[in-house]
Amino acid sequence: GTVNLEDTMAMKRDKKEAGKDAMGRYTVIAFLLLLIFLYVIYGMVRTIFIEGEVWRAIGKKEMLLPDRVIHPQRGTIYAADGRVLAISEPLYGIYMDFHADGISNDTLRKYVSPLSKQLAAMFPQRTASEYKRLILKNWELSRKEIRQDSIARKKGNKRVKFKTRYVRLIKPDVNYMQLKAIRQMPFLKQKSNSTGMIAESRAMRMKPFGSLAGRTIGSLFKDQQKGAASGLEMKFDSILCGKEGRKSRKKVARRWIDVVEVPAEDGWDIKTTLDIDIQDITEKSLYEKLVELEAESGCAIVMETATGEVKAISNLDRTSSGAYVEGNPNAFSYMSEPGSTFKTASVMVALEDGIVAPTDSFYVGNGLMPYGKRIIRDHYWRKGQEKGYLTLEEGMAISSNIVVAQAILKGYENDPARFVKRIHELGITQKIDWDVPLQGKEGQAIIRFPNATKSNWSQTTLPWMSFGYETQVPPIYILMFYNGIANGGKMVKPFFAKQFLKGGMVMKEFATEVINPQLCSESTLEKIKKMLRKVVTDGTGQSIESPYFSIAGKTGTALIAAGGGYNGYYVSFCGYFPAENPKYTCFVGIRRPKGSPSGGLMPGAVFRRIAEEVYTRNLRMPVDSCKLDSGKMALPMVKNGRLAELNTVLAGLGIGSNRLSGSVQWASTLTTPKAVRLNTLPTPKGLIPNVIGMGARDALFLLENLGLKVRLVGSGRVVSQSLTAGSKAVRGQSIALQLQ
């Protein structure tokens, strides 16, 4: 029993000792766990608060690429009838991101040779070997960058800056059809994450009518982000350009996606006053005459008399090759002496002040009149003709410098400041903010005042100024003044911008701006109109007279000042038509033509052609002469559209047609003398349909259902579309439809 008791006591002691040992071990383990926990807490605190900015920056580099600009769609410039003069179409820059997760080394190396050959064939700016070298070099460099970056991260060093993200693969920007072809090339036809290919879009400015009114419409710099370089594009750049947006690229589920942070705001559209048809007439007429005369340059402007809307403007300069192109804004930049077109302003002032009457006579003799140390000459002086006395009206008709000079000297010789003040009061020297950007003194009329020191005024300045010398009046002011005469004495500003539009809604409309509500009294105005009509019927402008309607205006011929002397002639004609009820006013000016200078035979011929073609364009036949031939009944033209609606309309009108299968939804039409032929019109899913021949409603339905932004130009049926039928439809892409 004693033994058992001792054994029991020993066992209890052993258990007690074992318990103590276990508690000691548990204590050590608990302490170690506590230390680990504290270390983890310390690490978290260090990571969040001490190294937080560093790790957040690393995270952003891994998961978020920096903000990128979203370029807005530049506004469209329209003609007065809604036809497009300038519009933006997308171009794409092709890049490769060699860090894209899905790129396979084996696949890339397998397809790099055929890919390089196809790229070289389509874009020969690089050879096939250069494309291959570019791709493989950047691929190998990207692997090296990734390894270096991994080592840097482990060491806690600064991350490696990747050079192989957004490597430009193709030098030029490509259009949508080229982009579509690129995406079918070996390797690149995989998903973008497997190729790293990125297509960055930007807008290219297109002009559907080519160089028509090119200088006035203007242009953009090659790098469009620098804005506009000239014309309306430059003047209204802030309206057209819109506001940039911002986007970032985030990594989501191992794929990079674009996230729009601030959406771009597209620019507003501008509707101009320009008439495409009149513009075409004006440019062709001026161009052909300049070629015939081998002239240095020329300009022509057509303005709607009542409103001041400029319907056409052409500025042509001869290049070194002999071709004529839109160059300088000649209508504003001809800062030379206008010549005899200025006589009308001088005579208007003298008539209004009661200095002279149209029947007053002045002695002209043989066309030479000494005055001071100079001689005033009429254009006929070399012929030795003795004309004796001429009335003011007769002098204006034959453009006599002597008659006009004597008329002005009669009233203002002792007070030239009074004459100059009256000229300024007409408004032809008023500084005007034109709709096109100009430099220096362009677009300003300069007629100086005599001052006390007479440093800018001589004894002969007044008479020479009276017939258009010693002044600088650009064509646009001459046009504005003559338009004021045609407009019943109300002188209005010529302008080009008619409306600002946003999404088809008018945001701002420009009204006619009156420069001078009444140039002179009605009696003076009638006298001036009679004189301008006589210029065409009996004077220097006889060759301009048309058998179809009456024309009134004034010829001009002036020597061009150059290098302290004179070199060449500037000939011009400004007038309006029809003379009894003016609809349009037109100015034509030609610099340094070959041959004997003549305001009537040179610019006058351009004026007459413009006037006659514009006039006949607006002729309307009397209703009585447009009776239908009872023996012929023409069927109406039927637009393409929904088959069900076409069948309903044709049946209701009793027009015969063939029947198509019930599964067909859309049909094209062909009108024959006896029936309308219907054909199936395919509308393949995901591809741009052919909407030519449709009405606006059906075209909008099909295109907007594909997510396209549709711009309608004109009215009627669709005659052209800016995106090719059958090409892939990209949501958000713009398409312009021309309707007639």
XYZ file of C-alpha atoms in Angstrom:
740
model
C 0.000 0.000 0.000
C 2.901 2.204 0.816
C 4.357 1.614 -2.630
C 1.121 2.414 -4.353
C 0.798 5.644 -2.395
C 4.286 6.713 -3.326
C 3.695 5.865 -6.957
C 0.516 7.879 -6.912
C 2.255 10.871 -5.321
C 5.058 10.643 -7.934
C 2.589 10.556 -10.764
C 0.875 13.659 -9.412
C 4.202 15.457 -9.181
C 5.071 14.446 -12.748
C 1.731 15.736 -14.023
C 2.215 18.999 -12.178
C 5.682 19.427 -13.660
C 4.354 18.568 -17.150
C 1.615 21.178 -16.735
C 4.167 23.786 -15.804
C 6.260 22.885 -18.844
C 3.196 23.120 -21.139
C 2.192 26.492 -19.721
C 5.698 27.724 -20.317
C 5.594 26.589 -23.929
C 2.116 28.102 -24.427
C 3.353 31.349 -22.943
C 6.299 31.422 -25.339
C 4.010 30.654 -28.309
C 1.510 33.310 -27.213
C 4.312 35.821 -26.852
C 5.645 34.967 -30.271
C 2.138 35.323 -31.776
C 1.772 38.669 -30.041
C 5.083 39.799 -31.497
C 3.992 38.673 -34.958
C 0.643 40.439 -34.548
C 2.370 43.633 -33.443
C 4.752 43.361 -36.384
C 1.825 42.964 -38.737
C 0.114 45.983 -37.186
C 3.362 47.914 -37.498
C 3.661 46.855 -41.118
C 0.102 47.955 -41.822
C 0.681 51.305 -40.131
C 3.961 51.728 -41.990
C 2.376 50.783 -45.327
C -0.682 52.991 -44.876
C 0.753 56.045 -43.198
C 4.509 56.048 -43.752
C 4.900 54.408 -47.166
C 1.295 54.892 -48.258
C 1.958 57.463 -50.971
C 4.698 55.334 -52.498
C 2.532 52.187 -52.671
C -0.505 54.056 -53.874
C 1.596 55.493 -56.687
C 2.802 51.981 -57.546
C -0.797 50.754 -57.516
C -1.854 53.505 -59.853
C 0.910 52.605 -62.273
C -0.180 48.992 -62.191
C -3.921 49.574 -62.388
C -4.384 53.082 -63.814
C -2.725 54.882 -66.688
C -2.576 58.689 -66.496
C -5.392 60.899 -67.738
C -5.598 61.342 -71.474
C -7.350 64.029 -73.502
C -10.650 63.329 -75.269
C -10.705 65.597 -78.292
C -14.138 67.047 -79.077
C -15.742 66.899 -82.500
C -15.047 70.159 -84.327
C -18.153 71.954 -85.533
C -19.251 71.797 -89.160
C -19.333 74.822 -91.473
C -22.400 74.919 -93.728
C -23.436 76.921 -96.770
C -26.659 78.931 -96.622
C -28.707 76.014 -97.992
C -27.262 73.524 -95.495
C -24.683 71.910 -97.761
C -21.406 71.084 -96.013
C -18.402 73.343 -96.611
C -16.100 71.865 -93.949
C -16.617 68.838 -91.714
C -14.466 66.696 -89.414
C -13.985 63.014 -90.179
C -12.055 60.572 -87.944
C -8.443 59.522 -88.505
C -6.625 57.002 -86.335
C -3.104 56.807 -84.951
C -1.997 53.160 -84.631
C 0.043 52.270 -81.526
C 1.122 49.073 -79.754
C 1.285 48.535 -76.000
C 3.923 45.814 -75.638
C 2.991 45.395 -71.952
C -0.493 44.099 -72.797
C -1.050 40.988 -70.681
C -2.458 38.871 -73.510
C 0.496 39.079 -75.909
C 1.998 35.644 -76.503
C 5.681 35.476 -77.385
C 5.206 32.428 -79.619
C 2.217 33.927 -81.475
C 3.961 37.266 -81.975
C 7.107 35.677 -83.399
C 5.039 33.358 -85.597
C 3.115 36.205 -87.268
C 5.616 39.094 -87.179
C 7.020 38.377 -90.671
C 3.703 38.217 -92.597
C 2.395 41.152 -90.538
C 5.456 43.253 -91.454
C 5.047 42.468 -95.150
C 1.394 43.508 -95.169
C 2.161 46.702 -93.229
C 4.938 47.597 -95.687
C 2.635 46.964 -98.649
C -0.098 49.254 -97.264
C 2.151 51.831 -95.553
C 5.487 52.005 -97.420
C 6.934 54.634 -95.074
C 8.840 51.645 -93.576
C 10.109 48.499 -95.238
C 9.001 45.032 -94.085
C 12.330 44.487 -92.331
C 11.996 47.847 -90.547
C 8.498 46.958 -89.306
C 9.758 43.574 -88.103
C 12.754 45.125 -86.368
C 10.547 47.767 -84.718
C 8.125 45.166 -83.329
C 10.721 42.652 -82.089
C 13.007 45.317 -80.637
C 10.208 46.845 -78.574
C 8.896 43.408 -77.568
C 12.317 42.397 -76.218
C 12.737 45.771 -74.540
C 9.343 45.392 -72.848
C 10.393 42.000 -71.378
C 13.578 43.596 -70.067
C 11.601 46.478 -68.541
C 9.256 44.058 -66.784
C 12.197 42.122 -65.283
C 13.914 45.317 -64.152
C 10.681 46.600 -62.655
C 10.121 43.346 -60.736
C 13.623 43.525 -59.230
C 13.132 47.203 -58.346
C 9.856 46.429 -56.560
C 11.438 43.666 -54.479
C 14.227 45.992 -53.430
C 11.818 48.818 -52.736
C 13.526 50.976 -55.356
C 11.903 53.425 -57.719
C 9.784 51.762 -60.382
C 11.058 51.498 -63.954
C 9.549 53.936 -66.442
C 8.135 51.885 -69.307
C 9.138 53.098 -72.777
C 7.265 50.402 -74.666
C 3.739 51.541 -73.907
C 2.125 53.386 -76.811
C 4.832 52.786 -79.408
C 3.726 54.244 -82.769
C 3.483 51.355 -85.210
C 2.410 53.210 -88.403
C 3.758 56.685 -89.152
C 0.748 58.293 -90.879
C -2.743 58.465 -89.435
C -5.137 56.042 -91.138
C -8.789 56.339 -92.140
C -11.535 53.999 -91.020
C -11.310 51.705 -94.040
C -7.555 51.341 -93.532
C -8.127 50.657 -89.839
C -10.594 47.961 -90.778
C -7.993 46.363 -93.090
C -5.298 46.570 -90.387
C -7.523 44.687 -87.961
C -7.692 41.803 -90.467
C -3.905 41.423 -90.673
C -2.070 38.438 -89.132
C -1.679 38.742 -85.358
C -3.605 42.062 -85.216
C -6.962 40.392 -85.909
C -6.955 38.958 -82.375
C -8.566 40.771 -79.461
C -6.819 44.029 -78.611
C -5.583 42.677 -75.266
C -3.801 39.884 -77.156
C -2.127 42.267 -79.607
C -1.640 45.481 -77.628
C -2.877 47.446 -80.654
C -4.472 50.795 -79.829
C -6.250 53.041 -82.358
C -6.266 56.638 -81.142
C -8.826 58.656 -83.087
C -8.539 62.300 -84.114
C -10.524 64.452 -86.502
C -9.471 65.378 -90.039
C -11.018 68.406 -91.722
C -12.752 67.567 -94.994
C -14.045 70.030 -97.607
C -16.604 68.305 -99.847
C -16.448 71.156 -102.396
C -12.658 71.249 -102.509
C -11.097 74.702 -102.814
C -14.453 76.466 -103.275
C -14.318 79.623 -101.111
C -11.228 78.042 -99.561
C -9.618 81.267 -98.313
C -12.817 82.454 -96.662
C -13.695 79.105 -95.083
C -10.114 78.865 -93.901
C -7.886 76.031 -92.782
C -6.422 74.324 -89.718
C -2.796 73.769 -88.829
C -1.407 70.328 -89.705
C -1.419 69.629 -85.974
C -5.081 70.424 -85.414
C -4.555 70.804 -81.692
C -2.846 74.119 -82.504
C -6.171 75.359 -83.843
C -7.058 77.193 -87.027
C -4.755 79.053 -89.389
C -7.081 81.273 -91.441
C -10.594 82.262 -92.497
C -13.826 81.498 -90.679
C -12.089 78.506 -89.092
C -9.734 80.898 -87.325
C -12.183 83.738 -86.647
C -14.650 81.410 -84.904
C -12.158 78.832 -83.645
C -13.410 79.076 -80.052
C -16.963 78.337 -81.251
C -16.014 75.468 -83.560
C -13.400 73.687 -81.442
C -15.555 72.694 -78.439
C -14.117 71.690 -75.047
C -11.726 68.847 -74.341
C -12.668 65.973 -72.053
C -10.480 63.580 -70.058
C -10.286 59.823 -69.788
C -8.051 57.306 -68.053
C -7.241 53.662 -68.765
C -7.947 51.301 -65.901
C -7.074 47.663 -65.533
C -10.177 45.601 -64.829
C -10.073 41.778 -64.853
C -6.637 41.836 -66.534
C -7.948 44.067 -69.321
C -7.396 47.755 -69.936
C -10.547 49.806 -70.488
C -11.140 53.528 -71.085
C -12.979 55.350 -68.309
C -14.387 58.778 -69.210
C -13.896 61.190 -66.334
C -14.925 64.438 -68.031
C -16.841 64.075 -71.332
C -15.817 66.258 -74.255
C -18.195 68.956 -75.490
C -18.436 69.053 -79.279
C -18.038 72.401 -81.015
C -20.954 74.377 -82.391
C -21.703 74.394 -86.104
C -21.717 77.541 -88.224
C -24.143 78.239 -91.049
C -22.704 80.799 -93.436
C -24.338 83.138 -95.932
C -22.439 81.581 -98.860
C -24.412 80.145 -101.757
C -22.559 77.186 -103.299
C -23.972 77.741 -106.783
C -23.217 81.476 -106.856
C -19.788 80.774 -105.374
C -19.050 78.293 -108.145
C -20.179 80.779 -110.802
C -18.053 83.541 -109.271
C -14.879 81.487 -108.956
C -15.062 80.096 -112.480
C -15.781 83.508 -114.009
C -12.886 85.200 -112.204
C -10.465 82.312 -112.755
C -10.992 82.146 -116.504
C -10.531 85.907 -116.931
C -7.340 85.917 -114.832
C -5.907 83.111 -116.975
C -6.856 84.999 -120.143
C -5.232 88.234 -118.923
C -2.260 86.552 -117.187
C -3.037 88.846 -114.267
C -1.215 88.878 -110.955
C -4.339 88.363 -108.846
C -8.015 89.160 -108.545
C -11.042 89.123 -106.299
C -14.809 89.012 -106.746
C -17.562 89.418 -104.155
C -21.320 88.990 -104.534
C -23.538 90.443 -101.806
C -27.295 90.243 -101.301
C -28.399 93.853 -101.478
C -31.139 93.946 -98.839
C -29.424 91.892 -96.128
C -25.660 92.297 -96.543
C -25.216 88.525 -96.765
C -22.140 87.666 -98.818
C -23.235 84.981 -101.269
C -19.859 84.434 -102.906
C -16.272 85.575 -102.513
C -13.218 84.563 -104.501
C -9.613 85.593 -103.865
C -7.176 84.224 -106.444
C -3.404 84.735 -106.626
C -1.030 83.507 -109.309
C 1.634 81.121 -108.062
C 5.169 80.788 -109.416
C 3.949 77.917 -111.606
C 1.317 80.154 -113.210
C -1.676 78.506 -111.528
C -4.309 80.545 -109.654
C -5.186 79.518 -106.116
C -6.920 80.940 -103.062
C -4.145 82.803 -101.281
C -4.494 86.205 -99.649
C -7.823 87.719 -98.533
C -7.680 90.122 -101.487
C -11.159 91.531 -100.880
C -9.793 92.917 -97.606
C -6.056 93.169 -98.245
C -5.948 95.222 -101.471
C -4.692 98.254 -99.563
C -4.150 100.310 -102.715
C -5.730 103.305 -104.360
C -9.184 102.320 -105.662
C -9.273 104.647 -108.651
C -12.457 105.755 -110.374
C -14.894 103.656 -108.302
C -14.213 106.259 -105.585
C -15.560 109.068 -107.813
C -19.129 108.110 -106.914
C -18.499 108.942 -103.245
C -16.918 112.286 -104.175
C -19.797 113.251 -106.454
C -22.385 112.124 -103.874
C -20.887 114.492 -101.274
C -20.732 117.398 -103.729
C -24.338 116.862 -104.873
C -25.592 116.552 -101.294
C -23.796 119.752 -100.262
C -25.290 121.612 -103.220
C -21.888 122.313 -104.732
C -22.781 120.997 -108.163
C -25.675 119.652 -110.224
C -25.567 116.793 -112.764
C -25.952 119.281 -115.630
C -23.078 121.580 -114.568
C -20.414 121.810 -117.298
C -16.639 121.640 -116.894
C -13.967 122.256 -119.515
C -11.806 119.189 -120.171
C -10.176 120.179 -123.470
C -7.910 117.441 -124.760
C -7.836 115.539 -121.458
C -4.918 117.354 -119.761
C -5.340 119.804 -116.881
C -2.315 121.300 -115.081
C -2.800 121.731 -111.350
C -0.003 122.799 -109.047
C 3.132 121.006 -110.150
C 1.200 118.034 -111.523
C -1.072 117.308 -114.474
C -4.499 115.692 -114.142
C -5.063 113.344 -117.094
C -8.132 111.690 -118.564
C -7.774 108.231 -120.092
C -8.234 109.533 -123.660
C -5.519 112.187 -123.514
C -3.065 110.242 -125.708
C -5.610 110.214 -128.551
C -5.499 114.013 -128.737
C -9.286 114.291 -128.726
C -10.744 117.690 -128.022
C -13.870 117.181 -125.928
C -14.454 120.775 -124.881
C -17.051 120.902 -122.119
C -18.618 117.920 -120.357
C -21.450 117.939 -117.832
C -20.916 116.210 -114.494
C -23.205 113.389 -115.652
C -21.255 112.997 -118.908
C -17.961 113.142 -117.040
C -19.026 110.321 -114.725
C -20.167 108.224 -117.696
C -16.776 108.404 -119.440
C -14.901 108.452 -116.084
C -13.300 111.854 -116.514
C -10.792 112.680 -113.768
C -10.814 116.345 -114.806
C -14.588 116.760 -114.444
C -14.690 115.198 -110.974
C -11.584 117.087 -109.798
C -13.048 120.432 -110.950
C -16.368 119.647 -109.257
C -14.652 118.963 -105.930
C -12.256 121.912 -106.231
C -15.240 124.147 -106.888
C -16.646 123.518 -103.432
C -13.733 122.409 -101.237
C -10.486 123.848 -102.621
C -10.281 126.359 -99.767
C -11.592 123.933 -97.150
C -10.377 120.389 -97.987
C -11.035 119.239 -94.409
C -14.753 119.731 -95.027
C -14.646 117.364 -98.011
C -12.703 114.699 -96.121
C -15.060 115.009 -93.147
C -18.069 114.472 -95.424
C -16.421 111.376 -96.933
C -15.861 109.979 -93.432
C -19.492 110.724 -92.543
C -20.599 108.346 -95.302
C -19.233 105.502 -93.180
C -16.752 104.075 -95.678
C -13.878 104.621 -93.246
C -15.639 103.193 -90.200
C -13.591 100.453 -88.555
C -15.527 97.190 -88.806
C -14.993 93.823 -87.159
C -15.114 91.528 -90.177
C -15.983 87.825 -90.090
C -12.508 86.818 -91.250
C -9.214 87.314 -89.358
C -6.957 89.998 -90.813
C -3.493 91.373 -90.127
C -2.219 94.909 -89.711
C -4.199 97.478 -91.640
C -6.032 94.916 -93.803
C -9.767 95.513 -93.940
C -9.486 99.215 -93.087
C -10.201 102.221 -95.294
C -7.591 104.950 -94.901
C -8.534 108.480 -95.989
C -6.382 111.015 -94.212
C -7.350 114.455 -92.914
C -5.371 117.589 -93.747
C -3.617 118.751 -90.582
C -2.010 121.944 -89.404
C 1.532 120.943 -90.404
C 0.334 119.651 -93.765
C 3.000 116.929 -93.557
C 0.549 114.415 -95.004
C -1.240 116.840 -97.275
C -0.121 118.705 -100.353
C -1.651 121.229 -102.724
C -2.624 118.442 -105.109
C -3.982 115.926 -102.578
C -7.621 117.081 -102.779
C -8.154 116.754 -106.556
C -6.241 113.469 -106.740
C -8.226 112.124 -103.792
C -11.478 113.046 -105.558
C -10.842 110.462 -108.297
C -9.489 107.727 -106.032
C -5.778 108.367 -105.501
C -3.928 109.179 -102.260
C -6.420 106.957 -100.404
C -6.526 103.294 -99.442
C -9.956 101.704 -99.678
C -10.112 97.878 -99.901
C -12.728 96.259 -102.173
C -15.027 95.234 -99.311
C -15.647 98.919 -98.462
C -16.285 99.845 -102.098
C -18.785 96.971 -102.287
C -20.473 98.095 -99.070
C -20.805 101.676 -100.340
C -22.299 100.724 -103.727
C -24.624 98.268 -102.003
C -25.831 101.187 -99.899
C -26.759 103.019 -103.103
C -28.588 99.948 -104.429
C -30.319 99.499 -101.061
C -32.099 102.846 -101.095
C -29.344 104.688 -99.251
C -29.073 102.234 -96.327
C -25.494 100.979 -96.060
C -25.185 97.618 -94.302
C -22.189 95.522 -93.278
C -21.262 92.573 -95.516
C -21.111 89.430 -93.370
C -20.478 85.675 -93.709
C -21.595 84.012 -90.448
C -25.378 83.646 -90.282
C -26.063 81.240 -87.401
C -24.352 79.266 -84.653
C -25.933 75.822 -84.269
C -25.704 73.113 -81.621
C -27.283 69.771 -82.368
C -29.322 71.415 -85.120
C -30.702 74.053 -82.730
C -30.000 77.739 -83.425
C -27.920 79.095 -80.530
C -27.212 82.521 -82.039
C -28.398 84.276 -85.163
C -26.756 87.277 -86.769
C -28.973 90.071 -88.023
C -28.153 92.670 -90.645
C -25.940 95.399 -89.161
C -26.596 98.925 -90.425
C -23.474 101.076 -90.859
C -25.237 104.184 -92.186
C -29.059 104.313 -92.287
C -29.079 107.008 -94.992
C -26.090 107.880 -97.163
C -27.772 110.944 -98.621
C -31.115 112.466 -99.492
C -33.467 110.650 -101.853
C -33.004 113.295 -104.559
C -29.200 112.923 -104.455
C -29.541 109.149 -104.459
C -31.705 109.215 -107.584
C -29.149 111.423 -109.349
C -26.335 109.022 -108.426
C -28.344 106.007 -109.595
C -29.027 107.720 -112.913
C -25.302 108.419 -113.362
C -24.336 104.811 -112.566
C -26.886 103.533 -115.039
C -25.506 105.917 -117.713
C -21.995 104.486 -117.155
C -23.300 101.148 -118.454
C -25.584 102.452 -121.190
C -23.388 105.257 -122.638
C -20.023 105.215 -120.915
C -16.995 103.106 -120.026
C -19.189 100.169 -118.990
C -21.133 99.699 -122.237
C -19.672 96.219 -122.745
C -21.236 95.169 -119.423
C -24.824 95.854 -120.453
C -26.963 92.706 -120.610
C -29.885 92.073 -123.002
C -31.745 90.265 -120.205
C -31.805 92.882 -117.425
C -30.397 96.279 -116.517
C -27.068 96.854 -114.755
C -25.726 99.957 -113.013
C -22.237 100.584 -111.662
C -18.872 102.257 -112.086
C -15.624 101.230 -113.726
C -12.243 101.896 -112.146
C -8.674 102.007 -113.455
C -5.793 103.018 -111.196
C -2.015 102.886 -111.348
C -0.498 100.764 -108.570
C 1.967 102.609 -106.356
C 5.208 100.675 -105.846
C 8.693 101.706 -104.717
C 8.063 105.430 -104.873
C 6.535 105.206 -108.362
C 3.845 103.295 -110.204
C 3.977 99.760 -111.606
C 1.003 98.199 -113.388
C -2.733 98.809 -113.174
C -5.554 97.845 -110.871
C -8.857 97.615 -112.778
C -12.241 97.159 -111.150
C -15.986 97.361 -111.568
C -18.605 97.637 -108.842
C -22.332 97.640 -109.519
C -25.710 96.043 -108.898
C -28.459 94.225 -110.789
C -31.231 94.441 -111.842
C -30.761 98.216 -111.732
C -34.470 99.030 -111.119
C -34.891 96.557 -108.259
C -31.427 95.452 -107.130
C -31.107 91.913 -105.813
C -27.316 91.607 -105.742
C -24.330 93.932 -105.603
C -21.020 92.728 -107.003
C -17.403 93.922 -106.997
C -14.681 92.561 -109.288
C -11.045 93.699 -109.083
C -8.015 92.546 -111.113
C -4.381 93.495 -110.441
C -1.719 93.891 -113.115
C -3.499 92.365 -116.117
C -1.648 92.052 -119.418
C -2.844 94.335 -122.219
C -4.494 97.728 -122.286
C -6.217 98.213 -118.903
C -10.007 98.566 -118.951
C -12.452 98.421 -116.071
C -15.268 97.652 -118.488
C -13.660 94.992 -120.681
C -11.740 93.160 -117.934
C -13.490 93.045 -114.522
C -16.682 94.246 -116.217
C -16.749 91.062 -118.304
C -16.489 88.977 -115.124
C -19.283 91.016 -113.542
C -21.574 90.513 -116.543
C -21.009 86.744 -116.629
C -21.671 86.431 -112.888
C -24.768 88.621 -113.115
C -26.275 86.772 -116.074
C -25.653 83.296 -114.662
C -26.992 84.256 -111.231
C -30.003 85.977 -112.795
C -30.934 83.062 -115.079
C -30.435 80.640 -112.177
C -33.316 82.340 -110.386
C -35.662 82.575 -113.373
C -39.037 80.910 -112.941
C -41.308 79.916 -115.836
C -44.923 81.119 -115.697
C -47.305 78.483 -114.423
C -49.336 78.611 -117.675
C -46.287 77.528 -119.667
C -45.753 74.477 -117.459
C -48.922 72.526 -118.315
C -48.680 68.762 -118.311
C -48.899 66.844 -121.567
C -52.205 65.006 -121.212
C -50.818 62.165 -123.285
C -48.106 61.441 -120.727
C -48.609 60.662 -117.069
C -45.293 60.413 -115.235
C -45.176 58.301 -112.075
C -43.850 59.992 -108.946
C -40.329 59.281 -107.740
C -40.586 56.861 -104.810
C -37.976 56.849 -102.043
C -36.354 53.688 -100.732
C -37.714 52.577 -97.358
C -39.792 50.050 -95.389
C -41.426 47.519 -97.680
C -44.725 47.465 -95.751
C -45.097 51.247 -96.003
C -44.132 51.267 -99.688
C -46.759 48.621 -100.482
C -49.413 50.594 -98.606
C -48.646 53.865 -100.405
C -48.335 52.320 -103.867
C -51.606 50.417 -103.433
C -53.374 53.551 -102.200
C -52.178 55.548 -105.238
C -53.028 52.737 -107.611
C -49.438 52.429 -108.821
C -48.397 48.998 -110.012
C -45.430 47.229 -108.444
C -43.979 43.752 -108.021
C -44.330 41.854 -104.745
C -41.419 40.850 -102.531
C -41.225 38.112 -99.910
C -42.964 38.825 -96.618
C -39.661 38.415 -94.741
C -38.134 41.424 -96.535
C -38.221 44.569 -94.370
C -36.493 47.187 -96.521
C -36.679 47.786 -100.253
C -35.115 49.982 -102.935
C -37.232 51.399 -105.752
C -36.872 51.926 -109.493
C -39.543 54.038 -111.165
C -40.386 53.009 -114.721
C -42.938 54.683 -117.040
C -45.669 52.233 -116.032
C -44.785 50.835 -112.593
C -42.422 50.953 -109.626
C -39.945 48.112 -109.395
C -39.115 46.968 -105.840
C -35.853 45.223 -104.925
C -34.608 43.840 -101.615
C -32.407 46.314 -99.736
C -29.997 44.440 -97.411
C -29.450 45.832 -93.897
C -26.784 43.477 -92.466
C -26.432 43.558 -88.692
C -23.494 45.604 -87.398
C -22.682 47.043 -90.821
C -23.495 50.471 -92.234
C -26.467 50.166 -94.618
C -26.873 51.892 -97.952
C -29.337 54.710 -97.173
C -28.946 56.544 -100.508
C -32.401 57.072 -101.979
C -34.143 57.023 -98.574
C -35.947 59.843 -96.837
C -34.472 61.356 -93.671
C -36.806 59.473 -91.308
C -35.911 55.966 -92.536
C -32.209 56.777 -92.813
C -32.147 58.138 -89.249
C -33.957 55.049 -87.939
C -31.438 52.615 -89.434
C -28.295 54.584 -88.596
C -29.184 55.743 -85.083
C -30.151 52.173 -84.159
C -26.506 51.313 -84.875
C -25.387 54.012 -82.417
C -24.150 56.429 -85.109
C -24.327 60.225 -84.815
C -26.175 61.417 -87.911
C -25.780 64.869 -89.459
C -28.364 65.815 -92.079
C -27.494 68.361 -94.754
C -30.246 69.710 -97.008
C -33.698 68.225 -97.518
C -35.370 65.592 -99.687
C -33.883 62.173 -100.308
C -30.375 61.014 -99.373
C -27.956 61.418 -102.320
C -24.672 60.630 -100.545
C -23.360 59.299 -97.233
C -19.922 59.978 -95.743
C -19.350 56.394 -94.482
C -19.216 53.558 -96.996
C -22.099 51.099 -97.008
C -20.979 47.667 -95.801
C -18.264 48.973 -93.483
C -18.392 48.157 -89.795
C -20.567 50.451 -87.685
C -18.766 51.902 -84.657
C -20.982 53.311 -81.913
C -20.526 57.050 -81.503
C -19.080 57.500 -84.997
C -20.401 60.446 -87.048
C -21.958 60.070 -90.484
C -23.057 62.968 -92.710
C -25.963 62.539 -95.118
C -26.448 64.893 -98.076
C -30.119 65.295 -99.011
C -31.570 66.838 -102.159
